[in-house]
Coordinates of C-alpha atoms and ligand atoms in Angstrom, one line a residue:
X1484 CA 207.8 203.3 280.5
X1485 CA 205.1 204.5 278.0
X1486 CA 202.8 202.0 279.3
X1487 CA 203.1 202.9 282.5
X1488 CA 202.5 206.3 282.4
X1489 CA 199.1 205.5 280.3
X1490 CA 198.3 203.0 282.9
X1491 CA 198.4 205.4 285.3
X1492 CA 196.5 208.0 283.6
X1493 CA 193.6 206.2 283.2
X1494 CA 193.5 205.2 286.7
X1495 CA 192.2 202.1 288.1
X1496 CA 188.5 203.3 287.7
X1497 CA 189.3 203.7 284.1
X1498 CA 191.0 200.4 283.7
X1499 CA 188.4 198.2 285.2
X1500 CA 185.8 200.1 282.9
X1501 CA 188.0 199.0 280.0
X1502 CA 188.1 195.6 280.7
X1503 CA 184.6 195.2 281.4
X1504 CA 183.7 196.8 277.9
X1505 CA 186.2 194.9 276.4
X1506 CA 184.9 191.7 277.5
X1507 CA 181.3 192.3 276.5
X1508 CA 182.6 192.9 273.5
X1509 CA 184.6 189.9 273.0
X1510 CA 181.4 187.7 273.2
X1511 CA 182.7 184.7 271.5
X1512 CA 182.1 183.9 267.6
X1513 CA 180.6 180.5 266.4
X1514 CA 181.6 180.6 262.9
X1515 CA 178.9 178.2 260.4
X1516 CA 180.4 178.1 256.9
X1517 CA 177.3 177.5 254.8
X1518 CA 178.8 176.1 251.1
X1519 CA 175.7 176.2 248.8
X1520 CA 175.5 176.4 244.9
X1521 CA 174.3 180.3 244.6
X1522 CA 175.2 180.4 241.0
X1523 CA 174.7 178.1 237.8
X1524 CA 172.2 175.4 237.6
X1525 CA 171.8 174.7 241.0
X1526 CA 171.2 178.1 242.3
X1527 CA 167.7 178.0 243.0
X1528 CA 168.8 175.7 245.8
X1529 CA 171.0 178.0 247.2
X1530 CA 168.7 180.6 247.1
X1531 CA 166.0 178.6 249.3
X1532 CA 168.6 177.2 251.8
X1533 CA 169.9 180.8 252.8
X1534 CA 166.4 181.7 253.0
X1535 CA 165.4 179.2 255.1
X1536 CA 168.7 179.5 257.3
X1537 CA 168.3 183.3 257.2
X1538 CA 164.4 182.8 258.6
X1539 CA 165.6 180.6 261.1
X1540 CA 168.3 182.9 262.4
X1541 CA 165.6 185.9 262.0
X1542 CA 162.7 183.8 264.5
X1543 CA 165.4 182.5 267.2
X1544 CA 168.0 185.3 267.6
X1545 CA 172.1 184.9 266.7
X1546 CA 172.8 184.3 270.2
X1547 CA 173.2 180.8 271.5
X1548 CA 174.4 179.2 274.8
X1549 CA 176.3 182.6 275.6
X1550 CA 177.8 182.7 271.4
X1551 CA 177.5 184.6 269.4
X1552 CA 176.1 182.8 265.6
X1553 CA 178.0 184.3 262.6
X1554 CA 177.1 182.9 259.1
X1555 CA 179.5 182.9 256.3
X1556 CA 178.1 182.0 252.9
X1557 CA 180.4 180.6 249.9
X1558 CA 179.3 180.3 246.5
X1559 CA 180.4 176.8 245.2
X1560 CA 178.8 177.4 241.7
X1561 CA 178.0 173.6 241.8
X1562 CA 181.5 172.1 241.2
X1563 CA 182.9 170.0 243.7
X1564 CA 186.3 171.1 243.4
X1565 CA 185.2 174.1 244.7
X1566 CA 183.5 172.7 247.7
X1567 CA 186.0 171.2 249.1
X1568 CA 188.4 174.0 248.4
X1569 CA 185.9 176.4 250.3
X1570 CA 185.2 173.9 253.1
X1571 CA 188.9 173.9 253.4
X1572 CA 189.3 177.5 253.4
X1573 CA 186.2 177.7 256.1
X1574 CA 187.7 175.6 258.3
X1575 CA 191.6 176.7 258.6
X1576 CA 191.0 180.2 258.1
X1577 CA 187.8 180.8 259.6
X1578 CA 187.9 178.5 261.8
X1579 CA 184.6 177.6 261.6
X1580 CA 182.8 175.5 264.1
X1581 CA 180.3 173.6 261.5
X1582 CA 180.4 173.5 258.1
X1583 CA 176.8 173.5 255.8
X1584 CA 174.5 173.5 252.7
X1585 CA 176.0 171.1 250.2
X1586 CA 173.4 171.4 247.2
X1587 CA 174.1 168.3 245.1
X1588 CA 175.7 164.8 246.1
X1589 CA 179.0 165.1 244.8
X1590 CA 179.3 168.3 246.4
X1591 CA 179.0 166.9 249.8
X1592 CA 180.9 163.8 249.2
X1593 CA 183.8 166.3 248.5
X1594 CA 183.6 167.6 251.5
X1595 CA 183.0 164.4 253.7
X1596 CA 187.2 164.1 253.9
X1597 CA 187.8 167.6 255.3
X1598 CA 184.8 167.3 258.0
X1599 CA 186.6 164.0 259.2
X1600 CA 190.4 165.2 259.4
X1601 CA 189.4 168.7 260.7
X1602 CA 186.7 166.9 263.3
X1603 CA 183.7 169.1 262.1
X1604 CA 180.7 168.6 261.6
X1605 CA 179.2 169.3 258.4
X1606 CA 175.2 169.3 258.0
X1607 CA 173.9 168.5 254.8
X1608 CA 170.7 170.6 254.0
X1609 CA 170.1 169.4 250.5
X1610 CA 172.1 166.2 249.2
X1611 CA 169.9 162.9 249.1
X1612 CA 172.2 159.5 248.0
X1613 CA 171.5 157.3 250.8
X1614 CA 175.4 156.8 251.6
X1615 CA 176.6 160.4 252.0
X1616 CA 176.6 160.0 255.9
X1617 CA 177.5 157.3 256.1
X1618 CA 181.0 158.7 253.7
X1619 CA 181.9 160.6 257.0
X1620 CA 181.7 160.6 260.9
X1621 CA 180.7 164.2 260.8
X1622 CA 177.8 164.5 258.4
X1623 CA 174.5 165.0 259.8
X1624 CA 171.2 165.2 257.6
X1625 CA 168.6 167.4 257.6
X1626 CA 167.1 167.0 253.7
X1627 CA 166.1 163.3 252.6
X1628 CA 167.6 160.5 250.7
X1629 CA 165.7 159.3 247.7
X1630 CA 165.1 156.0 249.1
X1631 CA 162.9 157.5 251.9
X1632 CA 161.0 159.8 249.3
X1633 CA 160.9 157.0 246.4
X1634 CA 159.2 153.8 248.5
X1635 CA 155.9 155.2 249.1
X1636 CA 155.4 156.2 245.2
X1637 CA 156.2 152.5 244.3
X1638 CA 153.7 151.4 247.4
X1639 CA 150.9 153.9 245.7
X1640 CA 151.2 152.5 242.5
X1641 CA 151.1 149.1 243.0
X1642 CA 148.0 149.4 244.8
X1643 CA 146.6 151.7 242.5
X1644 CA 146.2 149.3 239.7
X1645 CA 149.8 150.3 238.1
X1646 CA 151.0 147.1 236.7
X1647 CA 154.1 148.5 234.2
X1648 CA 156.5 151.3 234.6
X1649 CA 159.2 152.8 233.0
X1650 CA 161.8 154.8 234.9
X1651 CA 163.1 157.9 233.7
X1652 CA 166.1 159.2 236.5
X1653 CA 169.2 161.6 236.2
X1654 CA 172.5 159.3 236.3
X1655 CA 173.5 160.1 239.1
X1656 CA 173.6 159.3 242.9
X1657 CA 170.4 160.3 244.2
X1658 CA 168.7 158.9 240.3
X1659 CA 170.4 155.4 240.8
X1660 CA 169.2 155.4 244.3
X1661 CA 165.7 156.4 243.2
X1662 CA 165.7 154.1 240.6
X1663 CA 166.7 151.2 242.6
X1664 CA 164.1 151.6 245.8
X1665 CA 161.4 151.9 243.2
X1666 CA 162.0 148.8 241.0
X1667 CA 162.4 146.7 244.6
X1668 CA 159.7 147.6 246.1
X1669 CA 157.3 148.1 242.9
X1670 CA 158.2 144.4 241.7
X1671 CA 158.5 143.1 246.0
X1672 CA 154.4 144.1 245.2
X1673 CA 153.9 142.2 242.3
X1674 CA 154.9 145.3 239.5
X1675 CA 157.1 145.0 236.6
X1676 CA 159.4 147.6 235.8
X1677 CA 159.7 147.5 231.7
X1678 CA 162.7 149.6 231.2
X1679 CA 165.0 151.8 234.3
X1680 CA 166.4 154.9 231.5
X1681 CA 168.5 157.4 232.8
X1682 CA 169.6 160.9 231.7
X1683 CA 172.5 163.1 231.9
X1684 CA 172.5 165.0 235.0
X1685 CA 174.6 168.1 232.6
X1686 CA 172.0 170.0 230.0
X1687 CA 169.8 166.9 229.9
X1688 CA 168.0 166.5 226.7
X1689 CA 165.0 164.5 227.6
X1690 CA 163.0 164.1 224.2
X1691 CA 164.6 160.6 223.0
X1692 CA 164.3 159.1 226.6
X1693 CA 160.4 160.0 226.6
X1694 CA 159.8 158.9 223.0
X1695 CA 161.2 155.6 224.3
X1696 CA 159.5 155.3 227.4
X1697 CA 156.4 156.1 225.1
X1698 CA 157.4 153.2 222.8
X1699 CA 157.6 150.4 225.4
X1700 CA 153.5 151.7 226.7
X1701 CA 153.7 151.3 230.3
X1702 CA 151.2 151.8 232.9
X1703 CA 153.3 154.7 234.0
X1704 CA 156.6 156.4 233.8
X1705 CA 158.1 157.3 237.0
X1706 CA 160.4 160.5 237.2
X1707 CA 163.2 161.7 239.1
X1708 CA 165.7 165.1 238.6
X1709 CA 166.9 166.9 240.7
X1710 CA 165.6 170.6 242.2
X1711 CA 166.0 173.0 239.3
X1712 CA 165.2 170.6 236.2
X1713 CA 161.7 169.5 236.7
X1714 CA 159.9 172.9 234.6
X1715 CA 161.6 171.5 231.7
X1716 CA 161.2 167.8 232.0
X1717 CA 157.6 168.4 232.6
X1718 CA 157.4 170.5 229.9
X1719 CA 158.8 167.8 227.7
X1720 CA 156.7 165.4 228.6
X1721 CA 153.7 167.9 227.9
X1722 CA 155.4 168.0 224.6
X1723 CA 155.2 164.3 223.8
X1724 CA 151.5 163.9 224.9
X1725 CA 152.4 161.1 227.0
X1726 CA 149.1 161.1 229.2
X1727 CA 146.8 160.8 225.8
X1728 CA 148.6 157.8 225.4
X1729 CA 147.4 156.6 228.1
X1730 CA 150.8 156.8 230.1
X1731 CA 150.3 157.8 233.9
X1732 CA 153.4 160.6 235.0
X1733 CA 154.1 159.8 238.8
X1734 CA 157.1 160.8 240.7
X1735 CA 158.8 162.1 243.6
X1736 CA 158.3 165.4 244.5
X1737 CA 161.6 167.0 243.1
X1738 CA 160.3 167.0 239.5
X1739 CA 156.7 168.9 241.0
X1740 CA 159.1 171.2 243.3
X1741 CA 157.4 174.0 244.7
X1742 CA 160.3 176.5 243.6
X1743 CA 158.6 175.9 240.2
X1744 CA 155.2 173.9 240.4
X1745 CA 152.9 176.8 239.9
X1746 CA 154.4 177.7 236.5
X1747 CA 154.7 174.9 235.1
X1748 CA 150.7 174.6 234.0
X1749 CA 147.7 173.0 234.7
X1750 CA 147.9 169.9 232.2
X1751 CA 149.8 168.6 235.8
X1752 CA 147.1 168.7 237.8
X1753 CA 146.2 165.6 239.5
X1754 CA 149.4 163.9 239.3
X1755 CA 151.0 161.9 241.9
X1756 CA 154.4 162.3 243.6
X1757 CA 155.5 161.6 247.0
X1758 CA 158.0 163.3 249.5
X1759 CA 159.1 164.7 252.9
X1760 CA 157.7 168.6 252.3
X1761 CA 154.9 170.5 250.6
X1762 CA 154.5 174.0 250.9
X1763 CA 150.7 173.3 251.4
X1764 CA 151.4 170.8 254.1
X1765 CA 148.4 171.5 256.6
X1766 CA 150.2 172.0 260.3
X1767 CA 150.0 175.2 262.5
X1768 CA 154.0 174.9 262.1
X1769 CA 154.0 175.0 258.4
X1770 CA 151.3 177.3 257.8
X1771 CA 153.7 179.9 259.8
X1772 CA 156.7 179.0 257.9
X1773 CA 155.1 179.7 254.5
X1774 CA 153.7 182.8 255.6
X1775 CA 156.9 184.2 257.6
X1776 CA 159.0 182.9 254.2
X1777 CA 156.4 184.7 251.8
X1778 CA 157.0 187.6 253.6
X1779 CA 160.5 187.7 254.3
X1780 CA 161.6 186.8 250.5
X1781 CA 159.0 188.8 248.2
X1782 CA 156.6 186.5 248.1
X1783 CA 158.8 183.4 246.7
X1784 CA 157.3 180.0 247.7
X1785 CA 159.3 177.9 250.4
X1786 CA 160.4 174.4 248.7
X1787 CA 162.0 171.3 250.3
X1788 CA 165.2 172.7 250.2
X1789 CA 164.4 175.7 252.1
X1790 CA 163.3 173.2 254.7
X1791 CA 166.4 171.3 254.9
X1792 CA 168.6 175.2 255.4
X1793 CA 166.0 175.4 258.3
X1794 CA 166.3 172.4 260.1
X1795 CA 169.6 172.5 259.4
X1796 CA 170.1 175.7 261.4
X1797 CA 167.3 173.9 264.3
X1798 CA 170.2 171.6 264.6
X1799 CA 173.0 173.4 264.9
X1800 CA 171.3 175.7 267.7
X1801 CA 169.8 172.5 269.5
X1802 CA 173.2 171.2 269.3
X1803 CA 175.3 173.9 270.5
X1804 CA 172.7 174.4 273.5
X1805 CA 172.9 171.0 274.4
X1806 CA 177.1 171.4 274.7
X1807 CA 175.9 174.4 276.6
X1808 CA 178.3 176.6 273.5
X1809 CA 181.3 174.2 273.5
X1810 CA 182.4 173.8 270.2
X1811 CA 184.2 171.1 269.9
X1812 CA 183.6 168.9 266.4
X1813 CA 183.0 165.8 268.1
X1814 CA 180.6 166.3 271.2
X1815 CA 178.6 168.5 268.6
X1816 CA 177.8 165.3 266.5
X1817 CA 177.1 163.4 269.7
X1818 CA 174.7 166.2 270.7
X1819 CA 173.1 166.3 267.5
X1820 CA 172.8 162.1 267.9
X1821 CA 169.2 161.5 268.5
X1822 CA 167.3 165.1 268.6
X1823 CA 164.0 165.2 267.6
X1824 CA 161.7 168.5 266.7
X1825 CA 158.4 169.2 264.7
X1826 CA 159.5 170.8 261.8
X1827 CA 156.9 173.1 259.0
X1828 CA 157.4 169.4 257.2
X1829 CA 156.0 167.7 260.4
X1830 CA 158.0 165.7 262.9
X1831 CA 161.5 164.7 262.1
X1832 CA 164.8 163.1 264.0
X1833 CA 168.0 162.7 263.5
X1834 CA 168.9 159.1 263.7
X1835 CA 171.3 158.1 267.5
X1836 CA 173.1 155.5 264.8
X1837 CA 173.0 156.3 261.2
X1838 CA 173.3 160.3 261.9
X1839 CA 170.4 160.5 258.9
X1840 CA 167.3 161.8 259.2
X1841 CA 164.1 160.1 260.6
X1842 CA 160.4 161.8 258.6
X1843 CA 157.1 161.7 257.3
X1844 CA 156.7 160.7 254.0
X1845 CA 153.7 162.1 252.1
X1846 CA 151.8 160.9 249.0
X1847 CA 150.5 164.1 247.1
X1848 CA 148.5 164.8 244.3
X1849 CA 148.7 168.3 242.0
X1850 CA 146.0 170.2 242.7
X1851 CA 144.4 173.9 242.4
X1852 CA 144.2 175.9 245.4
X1853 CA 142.9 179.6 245.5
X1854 CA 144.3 179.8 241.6
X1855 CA 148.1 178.2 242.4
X1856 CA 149.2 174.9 242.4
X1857 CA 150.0 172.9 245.3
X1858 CA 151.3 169.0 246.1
X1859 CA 148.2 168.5 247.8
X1860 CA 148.9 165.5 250.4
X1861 CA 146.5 162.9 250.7
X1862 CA 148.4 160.1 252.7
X1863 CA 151.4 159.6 255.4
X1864 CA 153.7 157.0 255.7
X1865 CA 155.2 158.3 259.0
X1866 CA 159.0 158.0 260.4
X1867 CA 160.8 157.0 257.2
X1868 CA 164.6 156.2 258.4
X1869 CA 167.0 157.9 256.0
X1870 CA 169.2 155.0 255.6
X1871 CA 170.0 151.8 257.6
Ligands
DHB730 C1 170.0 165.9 245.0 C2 169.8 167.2 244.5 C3 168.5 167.7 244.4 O1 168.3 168.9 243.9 C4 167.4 166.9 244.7 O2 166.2 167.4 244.4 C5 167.6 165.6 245.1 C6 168.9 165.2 245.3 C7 171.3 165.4 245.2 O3 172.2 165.8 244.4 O4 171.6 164.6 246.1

């Protein structure tokens, strides 16, 4: 009866007007839960995914096919438990359409299981073991794995007159995988690797593993930690005076991370790492990422991280275009099956089989540019698959 009479009251003018505003503003939500450390040890990966994700999202709008983009971001702290409760969470209360971030491995192999029983896809923007994707039929990568970014560094140094190395890797996933890709290809070249040492991924203490590697005198000692750690590894190995004993420091480019490269001092100038990004990468596409990052973040430099949050985003748009905004899980992965862009790292794809990701790989070396230091690159080894 009540209804009626406001029914009637408004009049059919009224009522159509309703409606109409009513379904403008009813534009339909696509929900991305973006799980990233944002606190603890990992947080300066957090901090340059949701920049890069945020500078995406600021360059190419929040509306896509017809949806609306809304980010959520959760604060995993680094612990995997709470990964995969949030990725729960995200996706039966939120009802996300894509899950996100994942700062270390065994944050994103927590979460592998709920992608695959809720059916949706989760994009890792930072993780790098080699058989994370593989763990799930809903990942997608946008970083790196560490055999992609390790190979070329063994390739260099076998044919730059390296004939011994000691390894020096955090024990853990992406550390045994970097350990392993650079002992078989260093000694497929004719290289011997004297001694493979690995430190706690937890608080590492580095000085007894360097004094060792110092011991056994080899050609070079090849590091790998993970984003966050390499300030005070290098700093370490400043400590121990490593290079006056003759010892050449080579790497990937985790430990010289842009996030903390240009404070960690000149006495690293003119050594050699190789990876997928470098914030002095010399494209028109990269030049106007650091710049537009720079700007938008108070002058913090863009590291390989930030570049994986951006992709990441890249992919979820391209996707959700090519479904023309349908969201279900499983024609998302298939959309996101064999796209291919030229990213601020240079041209990347994401594999039509594995699901991993398809890049350049660069060989740099430290260097001083206008007073800061850079990975200056010097050589490409170009579309590196992920994993097989
Ligand atoms: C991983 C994390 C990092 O910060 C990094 O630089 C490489 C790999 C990882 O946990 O997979």
């Amino acid at each position: 009866m009540f209804r009626r009479q406001i029914l009637k009251s408004i009049g059919v003018a009224g009522l159509a007007l309703a409606t109409g505003i009513s379904a403008a503003s009813a534009q339909e939500v696509v929900k991305v839960g973006l799980i990233l450390p944002m606190t603890g040890p990992s947080a300066s990966t957090g901090r340059q995914i949701e920049a890069g994700v945020r500078l995406w999202m600021a360059q190419n709008g929040t509306t896509v096919a017809g949806k609306k983009i809304e980010l959520i971001i959760k604060d995993d702290t680094g612990a995997a438990d709470q990964s995969k409760r949030l990725a729960t969470e995200l996706v039966v209360n939120d009802k996300v359409a894509f899950l996100a971030g994942f700062g270390l491995t065994p944050l994103a192999l927590a979460v592998g299981p709920v992608a695959s029983q809720a059916k949706v896809p989760a994009v890792i923007m930072a993780a790098g073991t080699s058989t994370i994707v593989a763990s799930s039929p809903y990942f997608v990568r946008t970083s790196f794995t560490l055999p992609q970014n390790t190979a070329p560094m063994a390739q260099w140094s076998a044919a730059n007159g390296i004939k011994t190395v000691v390894t020096l890797v955090s024990d853990y996933g992406p550390g045994l995988d970097s350990e392993k890709a650079f002992k078989a290809e260093f000694e497929g070249k004719g290289g011997k690797v004297l001694e493979t040492l690995r430190a706690p991924l937890m608080n590492p203490e580095f000085a007894a593993f360097l004094q060792k590697a110092k011991d056994l005198k080899p050609d070079a000692l090849f590091l790998f930690v993970p984003s966050g750690q390499g300030a005070s590894l290098m700093k370490q190995v400043g400590e121990r005076e490593l290079a006056k004993a003759g010892i050449k420091i080579i790497g990937t480019g985790d430990v010289t991370d842009d996030d903390q490269l240009n404070g960690m001092g000149d006495a690293l100038i003119g050594m050699i790492t190789s990876h997928n990004y470098s914030a002095a990468h010399d494209s028109p596409e990269n030049k106007a990422y650091v710049a537009a990052f720079l700007k938008a973040n108070n002058n913090m430099r863009p590291n390989f991280m930030s570049v994986g949050g951006f992709d990441g985003m890249a992919a979820i748009y391209k996707a959700l275009e090519k479904t023309k905004g349908d969201t279900d899980g499983t024609k998302l992965v298939e959309a996101m099956k064999g796209l291919a862009w030229v990213s601020p790292r240079g041209p990347m794809s994401i594999d039509a089989t594995t699901r991993d990701i398809t890049q350049n790989v660069y060989v740099r070396e430290v260097k001083k540019v206008d007073g800061q230091l850079y990975n200056v690159e010097f050589a490409t080894i170009a579309n590196v698959k992920g994993s097989n």
